[in-house]
Short mmCIF file of C-alpha atoms (C1' of nucleotides) in Angstrom, two decimals:
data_model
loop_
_atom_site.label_atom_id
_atom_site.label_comp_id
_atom_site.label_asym_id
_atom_site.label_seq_id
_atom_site.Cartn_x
_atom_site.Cartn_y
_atom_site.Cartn_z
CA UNK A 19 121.94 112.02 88.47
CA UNK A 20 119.30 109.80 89.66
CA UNK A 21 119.06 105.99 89.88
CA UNK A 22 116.02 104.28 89.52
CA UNK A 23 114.66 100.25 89.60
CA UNK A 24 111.87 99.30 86.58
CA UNK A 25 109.86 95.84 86.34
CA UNK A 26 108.57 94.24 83.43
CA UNK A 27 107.65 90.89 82.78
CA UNK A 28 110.26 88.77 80.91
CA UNK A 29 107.91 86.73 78.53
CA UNK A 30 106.24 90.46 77.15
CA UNK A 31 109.92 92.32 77.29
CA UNK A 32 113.14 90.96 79.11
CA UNK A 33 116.57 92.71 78.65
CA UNK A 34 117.51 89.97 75.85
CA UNK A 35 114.72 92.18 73.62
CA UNK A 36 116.12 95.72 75.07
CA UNK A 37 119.80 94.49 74.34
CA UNK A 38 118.46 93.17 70.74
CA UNK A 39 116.79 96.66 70.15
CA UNK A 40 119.43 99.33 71.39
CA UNK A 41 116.51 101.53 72.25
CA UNK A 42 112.99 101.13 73.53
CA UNK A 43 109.80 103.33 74.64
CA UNK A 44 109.18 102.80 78.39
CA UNK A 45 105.46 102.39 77.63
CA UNK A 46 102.17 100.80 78.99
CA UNK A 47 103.04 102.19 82.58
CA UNK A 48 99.63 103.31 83.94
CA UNK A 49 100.50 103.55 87.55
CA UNK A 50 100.47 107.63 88.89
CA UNK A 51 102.81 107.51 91.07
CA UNK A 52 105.13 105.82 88.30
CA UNK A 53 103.87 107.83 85.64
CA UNK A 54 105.18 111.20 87.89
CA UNK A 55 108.88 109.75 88.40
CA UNK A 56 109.33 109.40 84.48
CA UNK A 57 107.66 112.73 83.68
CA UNK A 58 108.79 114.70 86.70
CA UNK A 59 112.05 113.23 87.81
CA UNK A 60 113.70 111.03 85.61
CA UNK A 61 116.30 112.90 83.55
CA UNK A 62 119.10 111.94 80.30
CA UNK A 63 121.66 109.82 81.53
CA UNK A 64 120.06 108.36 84.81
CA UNK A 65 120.72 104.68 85.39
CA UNK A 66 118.08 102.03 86.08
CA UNK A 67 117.95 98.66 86.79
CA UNK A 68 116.33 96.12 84.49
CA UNK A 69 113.80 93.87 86.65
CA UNK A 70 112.05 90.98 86.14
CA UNK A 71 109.12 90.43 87.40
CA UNK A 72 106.76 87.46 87.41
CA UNK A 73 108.90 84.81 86.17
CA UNK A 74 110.87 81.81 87.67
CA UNK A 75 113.60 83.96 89.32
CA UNK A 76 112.46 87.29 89.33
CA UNK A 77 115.16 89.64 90.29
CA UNK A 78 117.82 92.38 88.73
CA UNK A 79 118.94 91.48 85.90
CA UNK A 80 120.88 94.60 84.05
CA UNK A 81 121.27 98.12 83.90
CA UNK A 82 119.58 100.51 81.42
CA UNK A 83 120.13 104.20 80.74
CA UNK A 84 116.98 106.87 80.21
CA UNK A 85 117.92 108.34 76.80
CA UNK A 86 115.03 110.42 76.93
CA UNK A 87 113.11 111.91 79.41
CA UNK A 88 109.25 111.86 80.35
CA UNK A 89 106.98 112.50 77.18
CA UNK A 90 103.66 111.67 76.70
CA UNK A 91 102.86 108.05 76.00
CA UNK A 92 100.97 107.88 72.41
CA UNK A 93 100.18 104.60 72.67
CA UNK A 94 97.04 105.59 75.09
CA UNK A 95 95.71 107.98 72.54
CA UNK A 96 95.53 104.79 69.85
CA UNK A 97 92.09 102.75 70.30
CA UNK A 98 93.66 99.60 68.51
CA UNK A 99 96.90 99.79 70.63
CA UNK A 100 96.34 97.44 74.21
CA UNK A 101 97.86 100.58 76.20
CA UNK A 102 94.51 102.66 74.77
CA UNK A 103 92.74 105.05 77.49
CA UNK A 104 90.26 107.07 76.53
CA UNK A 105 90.90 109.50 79.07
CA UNK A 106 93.91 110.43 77.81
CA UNK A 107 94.29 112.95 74.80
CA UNK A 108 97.40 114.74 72.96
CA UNK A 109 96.08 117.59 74.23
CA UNK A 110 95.88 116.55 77.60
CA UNK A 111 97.70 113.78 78.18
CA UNK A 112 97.54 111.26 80.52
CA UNK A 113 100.35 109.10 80.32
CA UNK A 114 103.96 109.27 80.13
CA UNK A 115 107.28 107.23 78.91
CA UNK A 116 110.57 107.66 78.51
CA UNK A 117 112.95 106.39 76.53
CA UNK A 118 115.84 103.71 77.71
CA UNK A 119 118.79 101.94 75.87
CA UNK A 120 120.59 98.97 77.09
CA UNK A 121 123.64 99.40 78.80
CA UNK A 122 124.96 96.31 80.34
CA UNK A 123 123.56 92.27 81.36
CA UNK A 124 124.82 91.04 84.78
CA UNK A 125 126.33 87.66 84.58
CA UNK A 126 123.80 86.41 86.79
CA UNK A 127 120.26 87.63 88.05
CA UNK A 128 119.94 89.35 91.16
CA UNK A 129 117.31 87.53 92.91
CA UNK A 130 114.58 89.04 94.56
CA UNK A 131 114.85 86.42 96.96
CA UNK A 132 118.58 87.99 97.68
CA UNK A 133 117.91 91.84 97.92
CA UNK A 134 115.13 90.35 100.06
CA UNK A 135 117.87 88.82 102.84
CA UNK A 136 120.38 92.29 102.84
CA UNK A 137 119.33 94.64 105.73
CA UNK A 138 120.60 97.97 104.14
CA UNK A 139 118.11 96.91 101.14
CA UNK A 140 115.22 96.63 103.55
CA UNK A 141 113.96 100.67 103.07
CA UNK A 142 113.08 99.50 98.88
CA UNK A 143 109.70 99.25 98.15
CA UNK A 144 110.78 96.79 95.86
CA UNK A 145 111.20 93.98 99.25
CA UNK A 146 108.30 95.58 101.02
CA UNK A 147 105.06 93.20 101.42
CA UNK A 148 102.80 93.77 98.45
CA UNK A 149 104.25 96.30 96.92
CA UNK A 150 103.41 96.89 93.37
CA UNK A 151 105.37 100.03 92.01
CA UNK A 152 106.73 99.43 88.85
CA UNK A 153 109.03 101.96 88.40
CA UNK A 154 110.79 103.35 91.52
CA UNK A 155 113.61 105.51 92.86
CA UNK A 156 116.99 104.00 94.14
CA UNK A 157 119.21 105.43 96.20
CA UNK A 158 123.07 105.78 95.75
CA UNK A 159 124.33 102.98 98.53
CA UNK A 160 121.34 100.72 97.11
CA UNK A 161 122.49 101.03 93.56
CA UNK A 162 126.11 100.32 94.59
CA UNK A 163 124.94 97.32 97.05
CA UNK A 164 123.06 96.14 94.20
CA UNK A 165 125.84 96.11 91.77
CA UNK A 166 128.52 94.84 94.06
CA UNK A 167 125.97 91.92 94.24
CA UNK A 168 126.28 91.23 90.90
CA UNK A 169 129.66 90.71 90.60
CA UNK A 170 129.74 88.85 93.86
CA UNK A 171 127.28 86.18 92.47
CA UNK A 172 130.02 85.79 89.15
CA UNK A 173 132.91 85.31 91.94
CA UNK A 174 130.65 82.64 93.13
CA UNK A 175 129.87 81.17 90.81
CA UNK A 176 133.60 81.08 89.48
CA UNK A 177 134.70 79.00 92.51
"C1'" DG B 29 83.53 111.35 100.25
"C1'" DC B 30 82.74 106.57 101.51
"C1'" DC B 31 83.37 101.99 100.35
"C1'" DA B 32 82.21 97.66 97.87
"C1'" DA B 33 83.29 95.60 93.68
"C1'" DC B 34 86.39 94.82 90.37
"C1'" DG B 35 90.78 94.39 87.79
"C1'" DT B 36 95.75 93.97 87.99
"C1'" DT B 37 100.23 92.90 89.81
"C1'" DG B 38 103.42 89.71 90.90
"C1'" DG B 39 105.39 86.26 94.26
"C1'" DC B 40 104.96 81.68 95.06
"C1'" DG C 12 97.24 78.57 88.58
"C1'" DC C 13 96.36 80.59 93.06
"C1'" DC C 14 95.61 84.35 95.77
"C1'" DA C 15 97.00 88.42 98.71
"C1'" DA C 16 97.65 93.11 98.24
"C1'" DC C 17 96.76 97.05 96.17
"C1'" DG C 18 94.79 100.77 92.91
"C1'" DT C 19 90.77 102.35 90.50
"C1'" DT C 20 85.98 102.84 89.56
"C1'" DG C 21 81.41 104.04 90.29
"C1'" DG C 22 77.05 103.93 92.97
"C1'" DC C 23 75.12 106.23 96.55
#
DNA sequence: GCCAACGTTGGC
DNA sequence: GCCAACGTTGGC
């Protein structure tokens, strides 16, 4: 089983929407090297991380399961949809998604600013300068630093 | 195959 | 809203 961190922007789809919705398409990613993790690597029952990006406190904010893995992203193939690319054709496709349902909210976010201070979280892409991967692998002692986290900020918090 | 121009991401 | 960093495109 593999874990796995993946961005999107709050004010287009935040976890409130993925919780409201069960289910959703991971669609619109047109990044390669994102686009090969879901259709290569991510598998049923790997966990990710819900991020959000490009908002007041962007950090962690959940966990997700993939419910389905990589298939090819329709959307591109649809000229009126905003994910439409030409390039990309059912019979050569271009683009992939997968499929991810919500699994759980953490009491609190997860700043970046945090994961940003912890020197075993130092090897994620995620805190490296300019990095702009939207979907990327975690590994085992991240995912459980990350979630410990979590629960430490609700301990906090409770004091 | 180089690289300048351009568009996008995403923190701040 | 700004802008640095990065990926992609397209002329040559």
């Amino acid at each position: 089983m593999n874990y796995w961190l993946m961005k999107s922007e709050p004010d287009v789809f935040g976890i409130d929407d993925l919780k409201r919705v069960g289910v959703e398409p991971w669609d619109g990613v047109r990044n390669y090297q994102a686009r090969n993790m879901m259709r290569d690597q991510m598998q049923v029952g790997d966990l990710a991380f819900f991020y959000h990006s490009n908002t007041k406190v962007p950090g962690v904010v959940g966990i997700m399961e993939i419910v389905r893995a990589g298939y090819p992203d329709d959307c591109a193939w649809d000229p009126e949809h905003k994910y439409y690319d030409p390039k990309s054709s059912p019979d050569n496709p271009r683009w992939y998604r997968v499929d991810v349902a919500y699994k759980e909210t953490f009491p609190q976010v997860v700043p970046l600013e945090t994961l940003k201070s912890m020197p075993q979280l130092a090897d994620m892409a995620l805190v490296r300068r300019g990095n702009r991967l939207s979907i990327m692998p975690v590994t085992a002692d991240e995912w459980e630093i990350i979630q410990q986290m979590a629960k430490m900020e609700t301990d906090h918090d409770a004091c």
